[in-house]
Coordinates of C-alpha atoms (C1' of nucleotides) in Angstrom, one line a residue:
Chain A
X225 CA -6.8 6.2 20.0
X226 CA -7.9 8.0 16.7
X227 CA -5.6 10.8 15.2
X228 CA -8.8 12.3 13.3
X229 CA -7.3 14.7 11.6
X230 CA -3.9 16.5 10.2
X231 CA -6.0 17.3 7.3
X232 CA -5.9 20.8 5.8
X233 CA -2.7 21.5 7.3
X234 CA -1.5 19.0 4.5
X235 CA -2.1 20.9 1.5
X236 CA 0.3 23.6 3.3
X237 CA 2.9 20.7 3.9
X238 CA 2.9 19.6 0.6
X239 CA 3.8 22.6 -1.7
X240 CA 7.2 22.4 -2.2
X241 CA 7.3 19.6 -4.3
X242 CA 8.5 21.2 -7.8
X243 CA 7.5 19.6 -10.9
X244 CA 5.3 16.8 -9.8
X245 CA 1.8 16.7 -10.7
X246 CA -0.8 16.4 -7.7
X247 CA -0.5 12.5 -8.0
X248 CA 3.0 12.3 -7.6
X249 CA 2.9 14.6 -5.3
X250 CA 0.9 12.7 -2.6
X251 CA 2.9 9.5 -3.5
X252 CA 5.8 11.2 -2.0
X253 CA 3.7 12.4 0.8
X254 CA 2.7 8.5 1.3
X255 CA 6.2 7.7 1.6
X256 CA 7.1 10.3 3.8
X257 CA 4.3 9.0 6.4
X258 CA 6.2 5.9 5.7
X259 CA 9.5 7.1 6.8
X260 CA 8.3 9.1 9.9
X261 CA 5.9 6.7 11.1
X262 CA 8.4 3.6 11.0
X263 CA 6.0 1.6 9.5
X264 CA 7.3 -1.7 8.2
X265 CA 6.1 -4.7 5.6
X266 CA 2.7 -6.3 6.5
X267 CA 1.1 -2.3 8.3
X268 CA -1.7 -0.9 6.6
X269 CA -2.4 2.2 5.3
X270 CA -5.6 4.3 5.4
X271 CA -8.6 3.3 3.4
X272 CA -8.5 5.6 0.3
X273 CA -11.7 7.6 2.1
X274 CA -9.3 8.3 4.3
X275 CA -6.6 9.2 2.4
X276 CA -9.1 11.2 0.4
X277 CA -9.8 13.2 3.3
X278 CA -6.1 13.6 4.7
X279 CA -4.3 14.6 1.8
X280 CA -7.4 16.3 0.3
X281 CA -7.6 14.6 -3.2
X282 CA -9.6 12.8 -4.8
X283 CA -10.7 9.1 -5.5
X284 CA -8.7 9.2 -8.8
X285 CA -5.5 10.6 -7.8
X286 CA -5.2 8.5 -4.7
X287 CA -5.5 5.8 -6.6
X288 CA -3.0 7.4 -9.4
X289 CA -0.9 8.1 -6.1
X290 CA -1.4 4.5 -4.5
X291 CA -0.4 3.2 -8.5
X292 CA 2.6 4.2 -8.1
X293 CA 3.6 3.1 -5.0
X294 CA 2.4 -0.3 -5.9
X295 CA 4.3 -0.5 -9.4
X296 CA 7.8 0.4 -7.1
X297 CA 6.8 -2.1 -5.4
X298 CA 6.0 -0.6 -1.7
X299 CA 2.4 -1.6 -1.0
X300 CA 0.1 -4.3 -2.1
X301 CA -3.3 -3.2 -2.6
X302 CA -6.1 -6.3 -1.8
X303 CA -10.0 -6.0 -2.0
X304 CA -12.3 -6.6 0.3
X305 CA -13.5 -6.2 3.5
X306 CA -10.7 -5.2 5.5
X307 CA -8.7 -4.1 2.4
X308 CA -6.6 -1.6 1.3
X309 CA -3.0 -0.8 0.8
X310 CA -0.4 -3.1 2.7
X311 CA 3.2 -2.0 2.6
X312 CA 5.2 -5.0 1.6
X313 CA 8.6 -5.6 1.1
X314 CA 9.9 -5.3 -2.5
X315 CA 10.9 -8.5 -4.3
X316 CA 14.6 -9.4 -5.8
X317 CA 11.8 -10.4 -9.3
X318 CA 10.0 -7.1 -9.4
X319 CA 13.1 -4.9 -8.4
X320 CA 14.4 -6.9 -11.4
X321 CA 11.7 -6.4 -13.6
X322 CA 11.8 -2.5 -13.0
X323 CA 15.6 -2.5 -13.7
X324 CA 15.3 -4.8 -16.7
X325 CA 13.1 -1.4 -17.8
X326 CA 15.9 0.3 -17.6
X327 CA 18.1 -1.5 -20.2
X328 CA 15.3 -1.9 -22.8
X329 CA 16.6 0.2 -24.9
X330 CA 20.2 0.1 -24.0
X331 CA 22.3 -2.5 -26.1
X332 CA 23.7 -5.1 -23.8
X333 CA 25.5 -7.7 -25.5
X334 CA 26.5 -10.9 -24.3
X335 CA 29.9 -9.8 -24.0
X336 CA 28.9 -7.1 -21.4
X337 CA 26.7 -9.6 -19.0
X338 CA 30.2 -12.3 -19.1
X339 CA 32.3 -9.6 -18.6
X340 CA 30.3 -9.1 -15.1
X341 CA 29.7 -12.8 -14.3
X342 CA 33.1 -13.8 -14.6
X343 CA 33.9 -11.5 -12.0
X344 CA 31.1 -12.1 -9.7
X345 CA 29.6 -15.6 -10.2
X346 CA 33.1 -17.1 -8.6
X347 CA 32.8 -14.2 -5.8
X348 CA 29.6 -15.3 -5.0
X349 CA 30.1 -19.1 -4.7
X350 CA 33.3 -18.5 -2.7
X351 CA 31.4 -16.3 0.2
X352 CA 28.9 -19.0 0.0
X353 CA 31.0 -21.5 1.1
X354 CA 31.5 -20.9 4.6
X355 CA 27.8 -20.1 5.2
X356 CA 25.5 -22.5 2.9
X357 CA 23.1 -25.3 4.8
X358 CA 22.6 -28.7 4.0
X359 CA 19.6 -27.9 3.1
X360 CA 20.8 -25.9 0.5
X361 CA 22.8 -27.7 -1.1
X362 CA 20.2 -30.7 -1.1
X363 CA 18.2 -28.1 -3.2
X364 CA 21.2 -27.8 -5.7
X365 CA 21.1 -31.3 -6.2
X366 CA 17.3 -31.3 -6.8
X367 CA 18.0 -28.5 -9.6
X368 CA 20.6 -30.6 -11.0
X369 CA 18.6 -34.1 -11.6
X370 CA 16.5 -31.7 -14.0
X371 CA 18.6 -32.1 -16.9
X372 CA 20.7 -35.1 -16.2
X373 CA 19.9 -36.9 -19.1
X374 CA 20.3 -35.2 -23.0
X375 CA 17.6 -33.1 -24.3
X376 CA 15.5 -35.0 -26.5
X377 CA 14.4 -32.1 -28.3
X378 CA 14.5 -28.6 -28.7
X379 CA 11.8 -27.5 -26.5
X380 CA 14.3 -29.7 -24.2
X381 CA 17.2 -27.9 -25.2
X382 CA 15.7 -24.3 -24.1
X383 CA 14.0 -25.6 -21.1
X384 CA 17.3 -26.8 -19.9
X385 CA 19.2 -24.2 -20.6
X386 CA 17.1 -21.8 -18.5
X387 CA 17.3 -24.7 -15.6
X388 CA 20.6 -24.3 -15.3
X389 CA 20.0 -20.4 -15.6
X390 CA 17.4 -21.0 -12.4
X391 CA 20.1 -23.0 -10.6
X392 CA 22.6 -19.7 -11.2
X393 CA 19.6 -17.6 -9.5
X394 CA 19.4 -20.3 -6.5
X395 CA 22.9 -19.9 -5.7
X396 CA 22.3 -16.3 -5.8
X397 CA 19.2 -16.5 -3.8
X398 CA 21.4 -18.4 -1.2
X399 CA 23.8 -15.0 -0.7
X400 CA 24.3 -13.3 2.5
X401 CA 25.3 -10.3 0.5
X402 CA 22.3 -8.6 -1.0
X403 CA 23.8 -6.6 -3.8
X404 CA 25.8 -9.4 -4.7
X405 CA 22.4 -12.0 -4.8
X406 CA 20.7 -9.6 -6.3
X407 CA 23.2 -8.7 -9.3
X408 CA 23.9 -12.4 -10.4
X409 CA 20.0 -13.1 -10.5
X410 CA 19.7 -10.1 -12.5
X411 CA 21.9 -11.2 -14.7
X412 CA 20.9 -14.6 -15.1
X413 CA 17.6 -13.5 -15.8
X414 CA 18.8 -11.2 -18.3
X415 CA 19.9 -14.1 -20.5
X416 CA 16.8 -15.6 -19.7
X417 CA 15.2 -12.8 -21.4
X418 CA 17.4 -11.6 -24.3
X419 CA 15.9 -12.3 -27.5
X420 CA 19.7 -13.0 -28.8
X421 CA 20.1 -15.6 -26.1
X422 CA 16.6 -17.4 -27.1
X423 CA 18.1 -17.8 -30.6
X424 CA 21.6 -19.2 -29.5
X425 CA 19.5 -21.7 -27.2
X426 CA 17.6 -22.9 -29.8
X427 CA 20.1 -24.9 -31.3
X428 CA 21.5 -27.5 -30.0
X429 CA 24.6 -27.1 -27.8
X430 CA 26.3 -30.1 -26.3
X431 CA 29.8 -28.6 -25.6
X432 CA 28.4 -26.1 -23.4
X433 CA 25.7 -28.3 -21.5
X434 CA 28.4 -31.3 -20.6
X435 CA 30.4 -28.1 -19.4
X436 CA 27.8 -27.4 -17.0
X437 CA 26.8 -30.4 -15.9
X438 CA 30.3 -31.4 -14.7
X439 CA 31.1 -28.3 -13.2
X440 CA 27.9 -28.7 -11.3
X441 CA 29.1 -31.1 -10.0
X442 CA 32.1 -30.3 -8.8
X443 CA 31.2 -27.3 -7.1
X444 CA 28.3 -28.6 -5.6
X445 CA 31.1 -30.9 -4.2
X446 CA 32.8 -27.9 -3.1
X447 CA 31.0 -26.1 -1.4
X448 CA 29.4 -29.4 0.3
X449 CA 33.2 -29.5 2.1
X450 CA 33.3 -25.9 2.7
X451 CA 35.9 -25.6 0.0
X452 CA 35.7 -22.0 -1.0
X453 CA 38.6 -21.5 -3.1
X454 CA 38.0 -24.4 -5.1
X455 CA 34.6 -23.1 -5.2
X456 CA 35.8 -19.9 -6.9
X457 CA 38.3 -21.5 -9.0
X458 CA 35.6 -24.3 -10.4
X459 CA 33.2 -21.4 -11.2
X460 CA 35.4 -19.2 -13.0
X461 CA 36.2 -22.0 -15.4
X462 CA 32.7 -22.3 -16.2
X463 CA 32.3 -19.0 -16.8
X464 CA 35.3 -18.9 -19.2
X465 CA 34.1 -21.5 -21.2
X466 CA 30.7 -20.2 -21.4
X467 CA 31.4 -16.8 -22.5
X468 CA 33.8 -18.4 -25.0
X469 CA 30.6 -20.5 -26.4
X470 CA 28.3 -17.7 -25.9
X471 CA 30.0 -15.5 -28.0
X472 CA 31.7 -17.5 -30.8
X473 CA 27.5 -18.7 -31.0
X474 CA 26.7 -14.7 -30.8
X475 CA 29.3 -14.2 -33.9
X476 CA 27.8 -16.7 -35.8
X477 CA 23.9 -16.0 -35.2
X478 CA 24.6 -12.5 -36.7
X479 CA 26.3 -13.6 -39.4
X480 CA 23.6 -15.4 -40.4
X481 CA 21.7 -12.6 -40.1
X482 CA 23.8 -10.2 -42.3
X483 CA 23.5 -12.9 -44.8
X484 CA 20.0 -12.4 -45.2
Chain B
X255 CA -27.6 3.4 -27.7
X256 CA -25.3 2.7 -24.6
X257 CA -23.3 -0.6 -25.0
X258 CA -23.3 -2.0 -21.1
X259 CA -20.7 -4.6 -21.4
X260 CA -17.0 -3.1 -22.8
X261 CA -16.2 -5.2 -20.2
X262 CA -17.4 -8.6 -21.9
X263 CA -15.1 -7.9 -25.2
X264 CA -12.4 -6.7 -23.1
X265 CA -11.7 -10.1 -21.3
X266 CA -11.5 -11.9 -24.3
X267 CA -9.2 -9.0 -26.3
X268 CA -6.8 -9.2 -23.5
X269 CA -7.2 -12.7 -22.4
X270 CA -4.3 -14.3 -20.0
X271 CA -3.2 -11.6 -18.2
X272 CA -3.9 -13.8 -14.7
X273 CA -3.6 -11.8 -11.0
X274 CA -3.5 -8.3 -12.5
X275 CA -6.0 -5.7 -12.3
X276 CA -7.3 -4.2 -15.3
X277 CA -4.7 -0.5 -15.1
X278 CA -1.8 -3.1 -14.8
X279 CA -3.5 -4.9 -17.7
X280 CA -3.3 -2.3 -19.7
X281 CA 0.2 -1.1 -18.9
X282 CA 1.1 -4.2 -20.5
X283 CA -0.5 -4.2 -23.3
X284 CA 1.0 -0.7 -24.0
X285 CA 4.0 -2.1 -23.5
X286 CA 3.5 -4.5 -25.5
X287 CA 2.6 -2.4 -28.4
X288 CA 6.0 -0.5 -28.0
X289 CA 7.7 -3.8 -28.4
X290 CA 6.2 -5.0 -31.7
X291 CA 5.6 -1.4 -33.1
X292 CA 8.8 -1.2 -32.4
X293 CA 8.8 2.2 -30.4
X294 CA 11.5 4.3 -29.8
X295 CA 12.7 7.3 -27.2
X296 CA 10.7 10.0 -28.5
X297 CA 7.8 8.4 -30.2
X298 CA 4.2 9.5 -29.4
X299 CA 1.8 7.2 -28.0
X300 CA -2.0 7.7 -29.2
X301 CA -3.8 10.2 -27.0
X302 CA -5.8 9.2 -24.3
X303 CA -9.3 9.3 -26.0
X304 CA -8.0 7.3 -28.5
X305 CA -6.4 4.6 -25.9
X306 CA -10.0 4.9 -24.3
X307 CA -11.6 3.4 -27.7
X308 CA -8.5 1.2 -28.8
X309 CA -8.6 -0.7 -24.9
X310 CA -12.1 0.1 -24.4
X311 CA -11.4 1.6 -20.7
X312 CA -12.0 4.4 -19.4
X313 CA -10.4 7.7 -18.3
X314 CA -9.3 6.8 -14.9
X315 CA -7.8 3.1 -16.0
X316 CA -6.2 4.8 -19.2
X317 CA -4.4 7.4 -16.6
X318 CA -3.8 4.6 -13.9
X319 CA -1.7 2.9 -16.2
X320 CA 0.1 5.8 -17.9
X321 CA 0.9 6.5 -14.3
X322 CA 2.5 3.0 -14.1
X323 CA 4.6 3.3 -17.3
X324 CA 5.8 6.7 -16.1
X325 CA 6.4 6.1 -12.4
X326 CA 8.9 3.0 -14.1
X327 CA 10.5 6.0 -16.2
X328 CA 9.2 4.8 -19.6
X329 CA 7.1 7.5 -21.0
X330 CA 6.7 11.0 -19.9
X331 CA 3.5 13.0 -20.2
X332 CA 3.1 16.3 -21.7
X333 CA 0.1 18.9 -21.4
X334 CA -1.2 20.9 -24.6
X335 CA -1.5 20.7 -27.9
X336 CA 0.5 17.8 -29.3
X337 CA 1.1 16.5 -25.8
X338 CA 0.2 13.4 -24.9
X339 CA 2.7 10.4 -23.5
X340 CA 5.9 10.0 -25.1
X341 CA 8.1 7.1 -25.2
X342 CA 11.3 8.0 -23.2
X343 CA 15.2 6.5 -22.6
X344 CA 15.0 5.5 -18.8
X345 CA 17.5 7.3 -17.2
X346 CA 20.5 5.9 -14.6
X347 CA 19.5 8.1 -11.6
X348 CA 15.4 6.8 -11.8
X349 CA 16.3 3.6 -12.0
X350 CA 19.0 3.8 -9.0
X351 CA 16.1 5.3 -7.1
X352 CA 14.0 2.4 -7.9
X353 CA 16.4 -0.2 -7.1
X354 CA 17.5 1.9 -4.3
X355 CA 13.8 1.4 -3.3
X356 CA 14.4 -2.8 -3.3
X357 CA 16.8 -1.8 -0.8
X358 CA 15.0 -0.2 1.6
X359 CA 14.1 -3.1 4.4
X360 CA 17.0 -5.2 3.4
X361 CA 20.3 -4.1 5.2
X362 CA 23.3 -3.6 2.9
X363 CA 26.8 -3.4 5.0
X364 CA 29.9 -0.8 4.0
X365 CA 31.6 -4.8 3.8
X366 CA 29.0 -5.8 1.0
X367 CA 29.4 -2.8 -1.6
X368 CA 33.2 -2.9 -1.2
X369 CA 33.1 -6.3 -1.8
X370 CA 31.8 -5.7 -4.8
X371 CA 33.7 -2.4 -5.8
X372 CA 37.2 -4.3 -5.6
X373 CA 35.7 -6.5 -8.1
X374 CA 33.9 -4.1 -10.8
X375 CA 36.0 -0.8 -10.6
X376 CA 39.4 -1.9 -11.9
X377 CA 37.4 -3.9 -14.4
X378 CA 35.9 -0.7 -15.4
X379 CA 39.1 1.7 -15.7
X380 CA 40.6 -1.4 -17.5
X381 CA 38.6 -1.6 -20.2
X382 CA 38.3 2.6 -19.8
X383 CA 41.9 2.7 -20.9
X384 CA 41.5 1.8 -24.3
X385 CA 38.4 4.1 -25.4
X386 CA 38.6 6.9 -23.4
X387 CA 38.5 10.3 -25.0
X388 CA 41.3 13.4 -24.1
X389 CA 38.1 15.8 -23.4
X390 CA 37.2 13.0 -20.7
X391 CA 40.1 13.0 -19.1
X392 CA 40.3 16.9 -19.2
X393 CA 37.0 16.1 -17.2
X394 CA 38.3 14.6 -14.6
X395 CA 41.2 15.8 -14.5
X396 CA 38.6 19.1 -13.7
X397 CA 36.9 17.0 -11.1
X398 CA 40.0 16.7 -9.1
X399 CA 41.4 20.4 -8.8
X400 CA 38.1 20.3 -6.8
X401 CA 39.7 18.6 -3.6
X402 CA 43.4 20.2 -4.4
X403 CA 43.4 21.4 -0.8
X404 CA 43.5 19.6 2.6
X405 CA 39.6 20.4 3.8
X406 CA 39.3 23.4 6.2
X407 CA 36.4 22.0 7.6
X408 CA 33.7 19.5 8.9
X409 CA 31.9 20.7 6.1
X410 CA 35.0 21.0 3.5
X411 CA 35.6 17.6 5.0
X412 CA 32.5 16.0 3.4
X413 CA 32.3 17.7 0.7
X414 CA 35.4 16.4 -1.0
X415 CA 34.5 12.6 0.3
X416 CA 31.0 13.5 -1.6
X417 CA 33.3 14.8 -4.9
X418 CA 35.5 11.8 -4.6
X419 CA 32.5 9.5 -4.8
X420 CA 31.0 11.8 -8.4
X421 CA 34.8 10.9 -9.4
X422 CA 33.9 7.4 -9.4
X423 CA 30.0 8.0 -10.5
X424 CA 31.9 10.1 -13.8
X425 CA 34.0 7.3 -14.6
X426 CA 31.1 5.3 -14.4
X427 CA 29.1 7.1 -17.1
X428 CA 32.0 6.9 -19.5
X429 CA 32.2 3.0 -19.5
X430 CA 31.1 1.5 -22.8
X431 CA 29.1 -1.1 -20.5
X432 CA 25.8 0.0 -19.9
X433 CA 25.7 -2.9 -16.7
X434 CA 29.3 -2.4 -15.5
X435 CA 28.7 1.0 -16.0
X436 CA 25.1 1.1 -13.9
X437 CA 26.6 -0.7 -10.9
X438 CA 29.8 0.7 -10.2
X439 CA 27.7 4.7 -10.7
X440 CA 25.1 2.8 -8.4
X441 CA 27.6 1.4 -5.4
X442 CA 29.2 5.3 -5.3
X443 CA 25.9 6.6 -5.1
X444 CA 24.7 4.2 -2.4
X445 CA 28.3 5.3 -0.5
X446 CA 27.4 8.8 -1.0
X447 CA 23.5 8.5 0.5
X448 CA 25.3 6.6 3.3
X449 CA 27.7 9.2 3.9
X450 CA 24.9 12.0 3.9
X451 CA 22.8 9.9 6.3
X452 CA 25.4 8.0 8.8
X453 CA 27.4 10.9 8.8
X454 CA 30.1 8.1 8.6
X455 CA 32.6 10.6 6.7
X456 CA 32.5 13.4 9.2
X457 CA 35.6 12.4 11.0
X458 CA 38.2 13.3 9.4
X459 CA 40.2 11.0 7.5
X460 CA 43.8 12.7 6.0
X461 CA 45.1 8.9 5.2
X462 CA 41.9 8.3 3.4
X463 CA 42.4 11.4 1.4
X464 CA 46.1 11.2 0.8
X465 CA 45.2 7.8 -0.5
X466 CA 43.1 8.7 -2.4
X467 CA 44.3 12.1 -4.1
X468 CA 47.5 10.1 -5.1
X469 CA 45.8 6.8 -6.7
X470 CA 43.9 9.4 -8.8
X471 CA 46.9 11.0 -10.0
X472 CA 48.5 7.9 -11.1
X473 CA 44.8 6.8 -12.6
X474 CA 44.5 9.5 -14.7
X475 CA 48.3 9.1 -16.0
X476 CA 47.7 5.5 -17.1
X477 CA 44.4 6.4 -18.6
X478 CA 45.8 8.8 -20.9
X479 CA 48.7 6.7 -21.4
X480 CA 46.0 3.7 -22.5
X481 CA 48.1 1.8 -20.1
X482 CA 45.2 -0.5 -19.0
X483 CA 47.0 -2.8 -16.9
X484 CA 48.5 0.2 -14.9
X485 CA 45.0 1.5 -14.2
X486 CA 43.5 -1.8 -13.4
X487 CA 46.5 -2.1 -10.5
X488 CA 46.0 1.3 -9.4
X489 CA 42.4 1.2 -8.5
X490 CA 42.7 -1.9 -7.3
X491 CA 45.3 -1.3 -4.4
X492 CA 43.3 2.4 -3.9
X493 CA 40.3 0.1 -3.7
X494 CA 41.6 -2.2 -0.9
X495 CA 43.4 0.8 1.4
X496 CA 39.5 2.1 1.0
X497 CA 38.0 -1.0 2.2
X498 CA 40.4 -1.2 5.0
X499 CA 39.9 2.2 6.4
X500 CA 36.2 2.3 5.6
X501 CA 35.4 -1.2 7.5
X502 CA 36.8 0.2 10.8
X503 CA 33.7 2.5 10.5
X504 CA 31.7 -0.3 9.6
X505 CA 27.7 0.8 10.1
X506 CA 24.7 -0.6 8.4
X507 CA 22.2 1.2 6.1
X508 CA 19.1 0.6 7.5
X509 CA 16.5 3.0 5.8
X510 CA 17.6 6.7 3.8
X511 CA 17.5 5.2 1.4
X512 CA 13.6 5.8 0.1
X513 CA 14.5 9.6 0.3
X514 CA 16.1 9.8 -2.8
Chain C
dA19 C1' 1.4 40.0 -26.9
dG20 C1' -3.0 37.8 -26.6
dA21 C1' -6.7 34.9 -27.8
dT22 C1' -7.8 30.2 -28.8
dA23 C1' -7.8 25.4 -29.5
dT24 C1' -5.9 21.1 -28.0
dT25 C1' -4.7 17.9 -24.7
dT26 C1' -3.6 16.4 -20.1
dG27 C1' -5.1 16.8 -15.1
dT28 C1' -8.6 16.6 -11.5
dT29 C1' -13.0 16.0 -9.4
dC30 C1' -17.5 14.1 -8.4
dG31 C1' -21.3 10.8 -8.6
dT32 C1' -22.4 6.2 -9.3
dA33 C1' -22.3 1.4 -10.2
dT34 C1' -20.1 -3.1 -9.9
dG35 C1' -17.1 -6.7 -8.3
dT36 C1' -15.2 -9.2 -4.5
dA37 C1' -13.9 -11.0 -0.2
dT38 C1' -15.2 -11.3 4.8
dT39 C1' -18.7 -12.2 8.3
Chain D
dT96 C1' -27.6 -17.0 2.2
dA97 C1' -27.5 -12.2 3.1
dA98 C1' -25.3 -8.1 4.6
dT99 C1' -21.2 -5.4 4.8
dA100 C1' -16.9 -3.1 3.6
dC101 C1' -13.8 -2.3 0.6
dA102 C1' -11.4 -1.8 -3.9
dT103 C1' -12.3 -1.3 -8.9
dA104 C1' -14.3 0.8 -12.8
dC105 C1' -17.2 4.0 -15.6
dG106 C1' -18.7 8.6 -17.4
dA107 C1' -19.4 13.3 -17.5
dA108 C1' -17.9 17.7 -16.4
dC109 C1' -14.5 21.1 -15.3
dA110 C1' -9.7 23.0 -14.5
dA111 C1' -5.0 23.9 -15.9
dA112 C1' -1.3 23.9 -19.0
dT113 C1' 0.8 24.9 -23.5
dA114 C1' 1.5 25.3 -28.4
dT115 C1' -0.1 27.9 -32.4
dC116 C1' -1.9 31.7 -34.9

DNA sequence: AGATATTTGTTCGTATGTATT
DNA sequence: TAATACATACGAACAAATATC
């Protein structure tokens, strides 16, 4: 059954929207049908003829509207025949990449991201404990034989610092508690990104990477048993000695920079 | 003379940009520019003929990826003379809405923010203690005379739950963190939209309140006092009589959540 | 206070690219 | 291979907002 047409009566529905511009406007108006209409990841939306004609607008500012649904991450647009826009469930990277937006021009130092991860890196491995797979953990183990043996170089260096980054977004990936997950990946890919961090991981570091190799270990041993508080306790050593590391390396790379 | 291929130039000046279309191509590039030029809140971006002739698209790309850079919060546009798209601080509430947004299919338990909350909030009024100001603590020390009374009402009822949560979202903005700061302001407001939507606060809940009216008392003596270790205590045993009482209620946010 | 110039906002018509059949 | 259906992009014109004189 076709439902031709709630057409003009849209313009009337839509006044009330105070301070948007028309595109913004019938982005809201796109969510709303959302909402109401229960539609979930994987429906379709109308073809942007459509749309053109439901909401009134035109080409452009559908496709302004449809923008911004697709930059928050709601919909997926494809081409082609039997194209269109495709809600879609918003990803833990570009939920990331839209909050990582937000602190671009905020200062956050090292300091602040430890003082978060020592509280909630050792949170998150002891929940995991009861609930991880074998599976799982066989994956940990395939993250760690990355950098078993010394870097040879520096490219080496970096690249396995940001593995054992990647292995702190696995475990979080692994969480049954979404804001939890999602909160350690963040900030594991924060230090990814940091331009400070890329300077302190350019130089060789061999204190902190035999710190993480053997902690690796023994939490991968940990949570293998079920072992949650030795779990926690394991990881919040790490996390101690890292932050220690991390900022007595932060200290020094600004020095060097005053000196300049 | 018309010049048919813009197009042809365009591929190779903005080469590597792989799976994007060409508005989310030039988003980036824009962004780009604010990085190296070094672009602050406030700065002007060229107009949008000039973008036109600088990344050789057109009108309706130039606006489509404006529209991407301001839907993520980081320029706003501005009619007349001297308008144009300025560069612009993202601020917390857009970027809750956003990640609010990431939340919207997935299914976040009362269990998993409180989880969290016992963690971050006495971290927060800890490290609150030692830089807090007298005209914030007159602040929210203003904030509480709000819920002085035992509530009269349903209504009264959920208004001073709601108030109790911007307690928590105001010592939020006063943390020197901008992440421990973000999250804890975030987890109220995801309590609050709960609230609102669940009606999950509507009983009432006088050992809730008595709980909490008390622990803010003794907060706001041992913040004045710089006393962080009292503080940290404090919130920490308010936090856990709140988990208690709030898990009996437990419900599941399911959607609300885009609404905001 | 009002006219005007500047700049974004919106629309239409059309052409091109791309994936399905 | 050709035909089709859809998004994607261009360009020109017009409408609305707003600062300046």
């Amino acid at each position: 059954m076709k439902q031709p047409a709630t057409i003009q009566s849209l313009d009337e529905a839509m006044p009330s929207r105070r301070g948007l511009n028309r595109a913004q406007s019938v982005a809201e108006t796109i969510k709303d049908w959302i909402i109401d209409r229960g539609l979930a990841p994987g429906d379709r939306l109308p073809q942007e003829p459509q749309l053109m004609a439901d909401l009134g607008a035109s080409k452009g500012t559908i496709r302004e509207a449809l923008k911004v649904l697709e930059t928050q991450g709601l919909v997926r647009m494809r081409t082609g025949p039997g194209g269109g826009a495709f809600i879609t469930d918003v990803g833990d990277d570009l939920a990331g990449a839209l909050l990582a937006n937000h602190f671009f021009f905020k200062q956050v130092s090292i300091a602040d991201i430890y003082r978060l991860r020592i509280l909630l890196e050792p949170q998150l491995v002891k929940d995991l404990a009861s609930h991880i797979s074998s599976a799982q953990i066989a994956e940990l183990r395939d993250r760690m034989s990355t950098y078993r043996e010394p870097p040879a170089s520096i490219e080496e260096e970096r690249e396995q610092r940001t593995a054992e980054l990647e292995f702190h977004e696995a475990l979080a990936s692994m969480s049954k508690n979404p804001l939890l997950g999602f909160i350690c990946g963040f900030l594991a890919r924060l230090l990814k990104d940091l331009a400070v961090c890329r300077r302190i991981y350019d130089k060789p570091n061999p204190e902190l990477r035999e710190s993480g190799l053997s902690y690796q270990e023994q939490l991968i041993a940990a949570l293998s048993a079920g072992d949650a508080s030795t779990a926690h306790t394991v990881m919040q050593d790490h996390m101690r000695t890292a932050q220690k590391i991390m900022l007595a390396q932060e200290a020094e790379i600004t020095r060097a920079f005053l000196s300049m």
